[in-house]
C-alpha cells in the first residue's frame, strides 16, 4: 500500500494490516477432506464461510474505512464522536482478534452423517467405510497475525496526534526569540522596551560621540584691592 504523508505510524500499521487481513480472508482457513470407499475428495473454506471469521472480517473493514476517512480523506468528525473514537476502534480491533483466535482454538467439527437404510435392497450400509474432517490452513494463521497487528496499530494511535492538526509549540524556540520579544513587536529584532535607539531600563544613556565638546562656563573675575584685574595664566598679561 503506498505511503501517505498524512498517515501516522499507527495509521500506517492499521491500513497495512487491515488490507492484508482482507486479502488473506480469501485464502483457505480450513481444508475439508472426505474419504468414502477409498475415494478422497478435498475442498477449501475461507473466512467468509464461517460466522466468527466472517464477523471479524466485517469489523476489519470498518477499521480500515475509519483510518482512510480520518487520516487520508481528512474528514472532520463531530467532537462527540472523536472523544470515544480511540477506545472504540481499539475495542473493535480486539474483538476481531478474539474472534479469529476463538475459531483457531475451537476449529470446525464435522456433523454426523447418517447413511441411508438400503437393507430392503439387500445392501448393508453399516459396512461402508468413510472418513470426513476439517484441518486448519494457512489463511487462519495469517488472519490472526494481521488481527493482532491491527490491535497494535490502534494502541499506537491512542497517543498520536493526527498529521492534519497543526502542532502548537509548548515554549519559546530559542533564547534569541526571547531577546527579540521583550516588550516589543514579535519578530522585530532590536526593538526592546519600545522604539529602536532608546536606552533600556537600568542602563544609562551613552553620550553621542559625534557631538563637539561644550565650551567651559564663563568665569567672572573680581578686581583686586588696587583696582586691577589679576592676570590669567597663559594670557601673557593681556
Tab-separated table of C-alpha atoms in Angstrom:
chain	number	residue	atom	x	y	z
A	1	UNK	CA	0.000	0.000	0.000
A	2	UNK	CA	1.569	3.378	-0.933
A	3	UNK	CA	2.749	5.577	1.909
A	4	UNK	CA	0.729	8.704	2.585
A	5	UNK	CA	2.322	11.644	4.464
A	6	UNK	CA	-0.933	12.259	6.339
A	7	UNK	CA	-0.844	8.795	7.924
A	8	UNK	CA	0.725	8.472	11.358
A	9	UNK	CA	2.749	5.405	12.335
A	10	UNK	CA	-0.272	3.800	13.962
A	11	UNK	CA	-2.403	4.693	10.954
A	12	UNK	CA	0.086	3.062	8.588
A	13	UNK	CA	0.063	-0.131	10.649
A	14	UNK	CA	-3.746	-0.207	10.728
A	15	UNK	CA	-4.040	0.451	6.990
A	16	UNK	CA	-1.444	-2.182	6.036
A	17	UNK	CA	-2.685	-4.831	8.484
A	18	UNK	CA	-6.328	-4.268	7.522
A	19	UNK	CA	-5.618	-4.570	3.801
A	20	UNK	CA	-3.546	-7.730	4.307
A	21	UNK	CA	-6.230	-9.253	6.548
A	22	UNK	CA	-8.868	-8.790	3.858
A	23	UNK	CA	-6.581	-10.308	1.226
A	24	UNK	CA	-5.840	-13.367	3.356
A	25	UNK	CA	-9.527	-13.770	4.229
A	26	UNK	CA	-9.939	-15.360	0.789
A	27	UNK	CA	-7.176	-17.880	1.452
A	28	UNK	CA	-8.075	-21.323	2.845
A	29	UNK	CA	-8.948	-21.100	6.534
A	30	UNK	CA	-9.951	-24.770	6.725
A	31	UNK	CA	-9.491	-27.709	4.425
A	32	UNK	CA	-12.283	-30.294	4.303
A	33	UNK	CA	-11.448	-33.808	3.149
A	34	UNK	CA	-13.690	-36.834	2.892
A	35	UNK	CA	-12.896	-40.417	2.059
A	36	UNK	CA	-15.680	-42.780	1.004
A	37	UNK	CA	-14.972	-46.285	-0.237
A	38	UNK	CA	-11.363	-45.373	-0.782
A	39	UNK	CA	-12.113	-42.275	-2.845
A	40	UNK	CA	-10.768	-39.000	-1.349
A	41	UNK	CA	-12.219	-35.554	-2.025
A	42	UNK	CA	-10.937	-32.250	-0.543
A	43	UNK	CA	-12.286	-28.698	-0.593
A	44	UNK	CA	-11.196	-25.382	0.937
A	45	UNK	CA	-13.203	-22.936	3.035
A	46	UNK	CA	-12.185	-19.289	3.583
A	47	UNK	CA	-13.018	-16.742	6.286
A	48	UNK	CA	-16.366	-15.878	4.691
A	49	UNK	CA	-17.650	-19.441	5.139
A	50	UNK	CA	-17.716	-19.287	8.960
A	51	UNK	CA	-19.693	-16.998	11.244
A	52	UNK	CA	-16.834	-15.995	13.581
A	53	UNK	CA	-14.264	-15.148	10.939
A	54	UNK	CA	-16.872	-13.506	8.726
A	55	UNK	CA	-17.798	-11.150	11.598
A	56	UNK	CA	-14.108	-10.419	12.183
A	57	UNK	CA	-13.683	-9.522	8.504
A	58	UNK	CA	-16.578	-7.054	8.672
A	59	UNK	CA	-15.014	-5.387	11.740
A	60	UNK	CA	-11.716	-5.054	9.892
A	61	UNK	CA	-13.499	-3.335	7.021
A	62	UNK	CA	-14.892	-0.773	9.486
A	63	UNK	CA	-11.442	-0.143	10.977
A	64	UNK	CA	-9.866	0.248	7.556
A	65	UNK	CA	-12.593	2.638	6.400
A	66	UNK	CA	-12.161	4.753	9.559
A	67	UNK	CA	-8.420	5.301	9.122
A	68	UNK	CA	-8.899	6.181	5.446
A	69	UNK	CA	-11.636	8.721	6.205
A	70	UNK	CA	-9.890	10.366	9.159
A	71	UNK	CA	-6.229	10.421	8.127
A	72	UNK	CA	-6.300	10.188	4.312
A	73	UNK	CA	-9.558	11.891	3.296
A	74	UNK	CA	-9.264	14.197	6.365
A	75	UNK	CA	-12.965	14.049	7.175
A	76	UNK	CA	-13.707	16.069	10.316
A	77	UNK	CA	-15.893	14.111	12.694
A	78	UNK	CA	-18.065	15.711	15.393
A	79	UNK	CA	-16.422	16.361	18.764
A	80	UNK	CA	-18.783	13.936	20.486
A	81	UNK	CA	-17.620	11.146	18.170
A	82	UNK	CA	-13.873	11.827	18.382
A	83	UNK	CA	-13.998	11.640	22.181
A	84	UNK	CA	-14.868	7.923	22.117
A	85	UNK	CA	-13.268	7.061	18.779
A	86	UNK	CA	-9.890	5.968	20.137
A	87	UNK	CA	-11.187	3.391	22.620
A	88	UNK	CA	-13.957	2.345	20.222
A	89	UNK	CA	-11.655	1.364	17.375
A	90	UNK	CA	-9.322	-0.386	19.831
A	91	UNK	CA	-12.262	-2.411	21.127
A	92	UNK	CA	-13.272	-3.381	17.584
A	93	UNK	CA	-9.720	-4.468	16.743
A	94	UNK	CA	-9.527	-6.521	19.935
A	95	UNK	CA	-12.876	-8.150	19.222
A	96	UNK	CA	-11.789	-9.086	15.681
A	97	UNK	CA	-8.604	-10.690	17.012
A	98	UNK	CA	-10.564	-12.620	19.659
A	99	UNK	CA	-12.995	-13.979	17.058
A	100	UNK	CA	-10.181	-15.262	14.861
A	101	UNK	CA	-8.404	-16.751	17.887
A	102	UNK	CA	-11.599	-18.482	19.008
A	103	UNK	CA	-12.013	-20.030	15.562
A	104	UNK	CA	-8.420	-21.221	15.651
A	105	UNK	CA	-8.873	-22.853	19.062
A	106	UNK	CA	-12.344	-24.322	18.528
A	107	UNK	CA	-11.807	-25.421	14.936
A	108	UNK	CA	-14.608	-26.827	12.831
A	109	UNK	CA	-16.438	-30.024	13.641
A	110	UNK	CA	-17.922	-32.369	11.088
A	111	UNK	CA	-21.641	-33.042	11.507
A	112	UNK	CA	-22.629	-36.628	11.880
A	113	UNK	CA	-23.981	-38.086	8.657
A	114	UNK	CA	-26.493	-40.865	8.778
A	115	UNK	CA	-26.201	-43.255	5.882
A	116	UNK	CA	-29.498	-44.137	4.212
A	117	UNK	CA	-31.002	-47.507	5.008
A	118	UNK	CA	-30.790	-49.810	1.997
A	119	UNK	CA	-31.395	-53.030	3.938
A	120	UNK	CA	-34.568	-53.613	1.935
A	121	UNK	CA	-32.445	-53.931	-1.171
A	122	UNK	CA	-30.021	-56.294	0.495
A	123	UNK	CA	-27.316	-53.638	0.943
A	124	UNK	CA	-25.715	-53.261	4.358
A	125	UNK	CA	-24.655	-49.612	4.672
A	126	UNK	CA	-23.068	-50.120	8.101
A	127	UNK	CA	-20.026	-51.652	6.455
A	128	UNK	CA	-19.372	-48.607	4.290
A	129	UNK	CA	-16.053	-47.043	5.290
A	130	UNK	CA	-15.995	-43.260	5.222
A	131	UNK	CA	-13.902	-40.556	6.886
A	132	UNK	CA	-14.517	-36.782	6.966
A	133	UNK	CA	-12.710	-33.971	8.750
A	134	UNK	CA	-11.582	-30.340	8.770
A	135	UNK	CA	-7.969	-29.233	9.140
A	136	UNK	CA	-6.714	-25.688	9.815
A	137	UNK	CA	-4.976	-23.979	6.929
A	138	UNK	CA	-2.575	-21.104	6.313
A	139	UNK	CA	-5.202	-18.381	5.960
A	140	UNK	CA	-6.395	-18.807	9.544
A	141	UNK	CA	-2.895	-18.282	10.998
A	142	UNK	CA	-2.188	-15.259	8.810
A	143	UNK	CA	-5.566	-13.768	9.704
A	144	UNK	CA	-4.746	-13.997	13.414
A	145	UNK	CA	-1.349	-12.382	12.839
A	146	UNK	CA	-2.793	-9.390	10.977
A	147	UNK	CA	-5.626	-9.039	13.510
A	148	UNK	CA	-3.035	-8.688	16.294
A	149	UNK	CA	-1.211	-6.075	14.181
A	150	UNK	CA	-4.487	-4.129	13.994
A	151	UNK	CA	-4.633	-4.067	17.791
A	152	UNK	CA	-1.047	-2.802	17.986
A	153	UNK	CA	-1.715	-0.067	15.433
A	154	UNK	CA	-4.779	1.191	17.277
A	155	UNK	CA	-2.887	1.202	20.579
A	156	UNK	CA	-0.270	3.471	18.973
A	157	UNK	CA	-2.992	5.756	17.629
A	158	UNK	CA	-4.217	6.477	21.173
A	159	UNK	CA	-1.122	8.600	21.871
A	160	UNK	CA	-0.621	10.026	18.398
A	161	UNK	CA	-1.586	13.441	17.095
A	162	UNK	CA	-3.149	13.338	13.629
A	163	UNK	CA	-0.949	14.885	10.976
A	164	UNK	CA	-3.864	17.037	9.794
A	165	UNK	CA	-3.857	19.059	13.027
A	166	UNK	CA	-1.248	21.873	13.427
A	167	UNK	CA	1.382	21.361	16.082
A	168	UNK	CA	1.350	24.042	18.801
A	169	UNK	CA	4.795	24.811	20.261
A	170	UNK	CA	4.946	24.344	24.023
A	171	UNK	CA	7.505	27.124	24.609
A	172	UNK	CA	9.880	29.630	23.010
A	173	UNK	CA	12.043	28.003	20.340
A	174	UNK	CA	15.307	29.674	21.329
A	175	UNK	CA	16.920	32.305	23.531
A	176	UNK	CA	17.267	34.720	20.586
A	177	UNK	CA	13.486	34.623	20.237
A	178	UNK	CA	13.147	35.730	23.860
A	179	UNK	CA	15.552	38.632	23.355
A	180	UNK	CA	13.573	39.910	20.371
A	181	UNK	CA	10.257	39.633	22.203
A	182	UNK	CA	10.968	41.886	25.230
A	183	UNK	CA	8.193	44.465	25.354
A	184	UNK	CA	8.270	44.958	21.590
A	185	UNK	CA	6.727	43.657	18.449
A	186	UNK	CA	7.279	39.900	17.827
A	187	UNK	CA	9.819	39.070	15.178
A	188	UNK	CA	11.364	42.610	15.112
A	189	UNK	CA	14.908	42.389	16.497
A	190	UNK	CA	16.442	45.380	18.161
A	191	UNK	CA	13.150	46.884	19.440
A	192	UNK	CA	13.434	46.264	23.148
A	193	UNK	CA	11.279	48.341	25.519
A	194	UNK	CA	9.919	50.475	22.701
A	195	UNK	CA	11.456	52.123	19.669
A	196	UNK	CA	14.947	51.327	18.404
A	197	UNK	CA	17.722	53.538	19.739
A	198	UNK	CA	16.100	54.240	23.142
A	199	UNK	CA	18.027	53.199	26.265
A	200	UNK	CA	16.942	50.102	28.155
A	201	UNK	CA	15.799	50.236	31.736
A	202	UNK	CA	18.645	50.174	34.201
A	203	UNK	CA	21.287	51.250	31.631
A	204	UNK	CA	22.429	54.901	31.426
A	205	UNK	CA	22.323	56.609	28.089
A	206	UNK	CA	25.613	56.655	26.221
A	207	UNK	CA	26.798	60.054	25.037
A	208	UNK	CA	26.861	60.775	21.384
A	209	UNK	CA	30.441	60.618	20.200
A	210	UNK	CA	29.677	62.821	17.184
A	211	UNK	CA	28.883	65.924	19.247
A	212	UNK	CA	31.532	68.665	19.829
A	213	UNK	CA	32.573	69.302	23.434
A	214	UNK	CA	30.746	72.155	25.088
A	215	UNK	CA	32.600	75.360	25.985
A	216	UNK	CA	33.589	75.873	29.580
A	217	UNK	CA	31.310	78.206	31.539
A	218	UNK	CA	32.346	81.880	31.755
A	219	UNK	CA	34.196	82.735	34.923
A	220	UNK	CA	33.633	86.185	36.491
A	221	UNK	CA	36.916	87.614	37.914
A	222	UNK	CA	36.739	90.173	40.664
A	223	UNK	CA	39.261	93.125	40.620
A	224	UNK	CA	41.944	93.233	43.310
A	225	UNK	CA	42.433	95.872	46.037
A	226	UNK	CA	44.372	98.112	43.663
A	227	UNK	CA	41.561	98.036	41.152
A	228	UNK	CA	43.423	95.859	38.658
A	229	UNK	CA	42.308	92.505	37.402
A	230	UNK	CA	44.655	89.626	38.081
A	231	UNK	CA	46.416	88.099	35.103
A	232	UNK	CA	45.184	84.768	33.812
A	233	UNK	CA	47.797	82.072	33.239
A	234	UNK	CA	48.715	81.721	29.613
A	235	UNK	CA	47.372	85.179	28.566
A	236	UNK	CA	50.788	86.984	28.750
A	237	UNK	CA	49.328	89.823	30.693
A	238	UNK	CA	46.641	90.707	28.172
